[in-house]
Amino acid sequence: MPCPIRIRNLQHDLQLSQPKLNMNKSLGKRSGGGSRNIVPLCWLLAASSCFWLLMFTPIPLHRLAGMCSMSTPTTTITDQCEGRYIYVHDLPARFNADMIHNCRNLSPWTDMCRFTSNAGLGPKLDDSEGVFSETGWYATNQFALDYIFHQRIQRYECLTGDSSLASAVFVPFYAGFDIGKHLWGYNTSVRDSAGLELVKWLTERPEWARMGGRDHFMVAGRITWDFRRLTEDGDWGSKLLLLPEVKNMTVLVIESSPWHGNDFGVPYPTYFHPSSASEIVSWQERMRKLKRPWLSSFAGAPRPNQTESIRGQLMEQCRSSEKCKLLECDFGASKCHSPSSVVHMFQESVFCLQPQGDSYTRRSTFDSMLAGCIPVFFHPGSAYVQYLWHLPKNYTKYSVFISEDDVREGTAKVGEVLKRFSEEEVRRMREEVIGMIPSLVYRDPRESRMEGVKDAFDVAVEGVFERVERLRRGVPLEEMEEESSSWKYGLFGRGGEHEWDHFFRTPKR
Ligand SMILES: *[C@@H]1O[C@H](CO)[C@@H](O)[C@H](O)[C@H]1NC(C)=O
Ligand SMILES: *[C@@H]1O[C@H](CO)[C@@H](O)[C@H](O)[C@H]1NC(C)=O
Ligand SMILES: *[C@@H]1O[C@H](CO)[C@@H](O)[C@H](O)[C@H]1NC(C)=O
Ligand SMILES: *[C@@H]1O[C@H](CO)[C@@H](O)[C@H](O)[C@H]1NC(C)=O
């Protein structure tokens, strides 16, 4: 008897249909609302619940009029949750809550108890230097996504306790926290043990049998290489993402592999976690109006031991230019580790240089875009092939690409390339970046909803639904069949030769 559930959905539905803000990308085309006929038996119940809703919800009456009209005993009710229901597995506490209780053990050098405060957002940042806004800013750790995402999903508006209704099944295993604890000084069997226990637990549930786990998803809030050990007894990482069970799942990571189809890049958490749409809108407004005296800037450290790294050259070019601002990270307590110094520099810059470091991606990319700074990438692995759900595929709209090779060979001078963009082109790109801000931030997970805005979480969950739906319908996934070219299918929708092939010849680690 699905009736009571449907009525609960009606309430969701009504709460969801409050006035929307006109914000780009905010109300997507894929809202997934479906219609359903309510059997007459349920009708009285529905009608009485309409009465209570009329009393207590601030919804324009004309919206209710259609839904509560008594004209016909069988009426059509839009279920805004249809196609969006999530079932969350109730995992044993050792896979999640215990790690938060024992936060002191999460990292040998970082006090993760600080960073798991405020539902994973970390300590509040004050606005004494006028860089942030008064509310919504936190010193968030870049590896806190496991926890932030779980906190958020617990208040997701379309949760269901009935897994047969669910479009996707969430597995709240804190994979990033678990491996973060064990990356240094532990043997491979210790590094792999939680993942192996997890898949044992999962495959014994009835939910697994339905699709062999292909409707399951989880978050591993670190880079994919921490979970993709290259050899059986290699010295780095676990083999979580290589387990046959996990290959069937969709795993969200902050840097995905260009050669594998089961992991998907989602934005690094930044410092801004708004709790209302107006907080975002006024931030966007402010970023539009800022004066930006620096043509470009870079915050980071050189990589003297990586012969291929262009960081040294970029820093040298920056140092010798009057229009480039450099924040060097290599000396102990440098300003480079102060969120306010870094964000302030991004706010004062037109372009922000984002060369790869130890891995392809950087949290800095998201911090700088949040400040309205146009990113400059030197490797397509740094963003374009990563965040396909969150960034436009046409990367020239919001960023500049200068090939690493050209910098290494000295044929590209970054300042010269950037100078060539006209004011109008810069304005258009910046507007594109600022327009993307809502979908790049993780809003405060303690806030039950934020009308009219899709944040990074909402976009990620939509990506999961779409992928699971394709799997459910048996649509072949080329990126799974030809995994070594998965980056091409993701970005261009096809395989074959590409001018970027040489960027993706050797594995990172
Ligand atoms: C790995 O380390 C654990 C704990 O330190 C130890 O009990 C175990 O025997 C080790 N396993 C191997 C294969 O060395
Ligand atoms: C992965 O999914 C396929 C298709 O549903 C299934 O046949 C297979 O058993 C699954 N693998 C595991 C390890 O459950
Ligand atoms: C570079 O390598 C040398 C020698 O192996 C090492 O002492 C040094 O700490 C390394 N520097 C960096 C920045 O990793
Ligand atoms: C990508 O965006 C640029 C700049 O907006 C535009 O000129 C170009 O036509 C777009 N390319 C495609 C393939 O849509």
Coordinates of C-alpha atoms and ligand atoms in Angstrom, one line a residue, residues 185-190, ligand 1:
G185 CA 53.5 3.3 8.0
Y186 CA 50.9 0.5 7.5
N187 CA 51.2 -2.6 5.4
T188 CA 48.8 -3.4 2.5
S189 CA 46.6 -5.7 4.5
V190 CA 45.8 -3.0 7.0
Ligands
LIG1 C1 50.4 -6.0 8.7 O1 50.4 -5.3 9.9 C2 49.6 -5.8 10.9 C3 49.5 -4.8 12.0 O2 50.7 -4.1 12.2 C4 50.1 -7.2 11.3 O3 49.3 -7.7 12.4 C5 50.1 -8.1 10.1 O4 50.7 -9.3 10.5 C6 50.9 -7.5 9.0 N1 50.7 -8.3 7.8 C7 51.6 -8.6 7.0 C8 51.2 -9.5 5.8 O5 52.8 -8.3 7.1

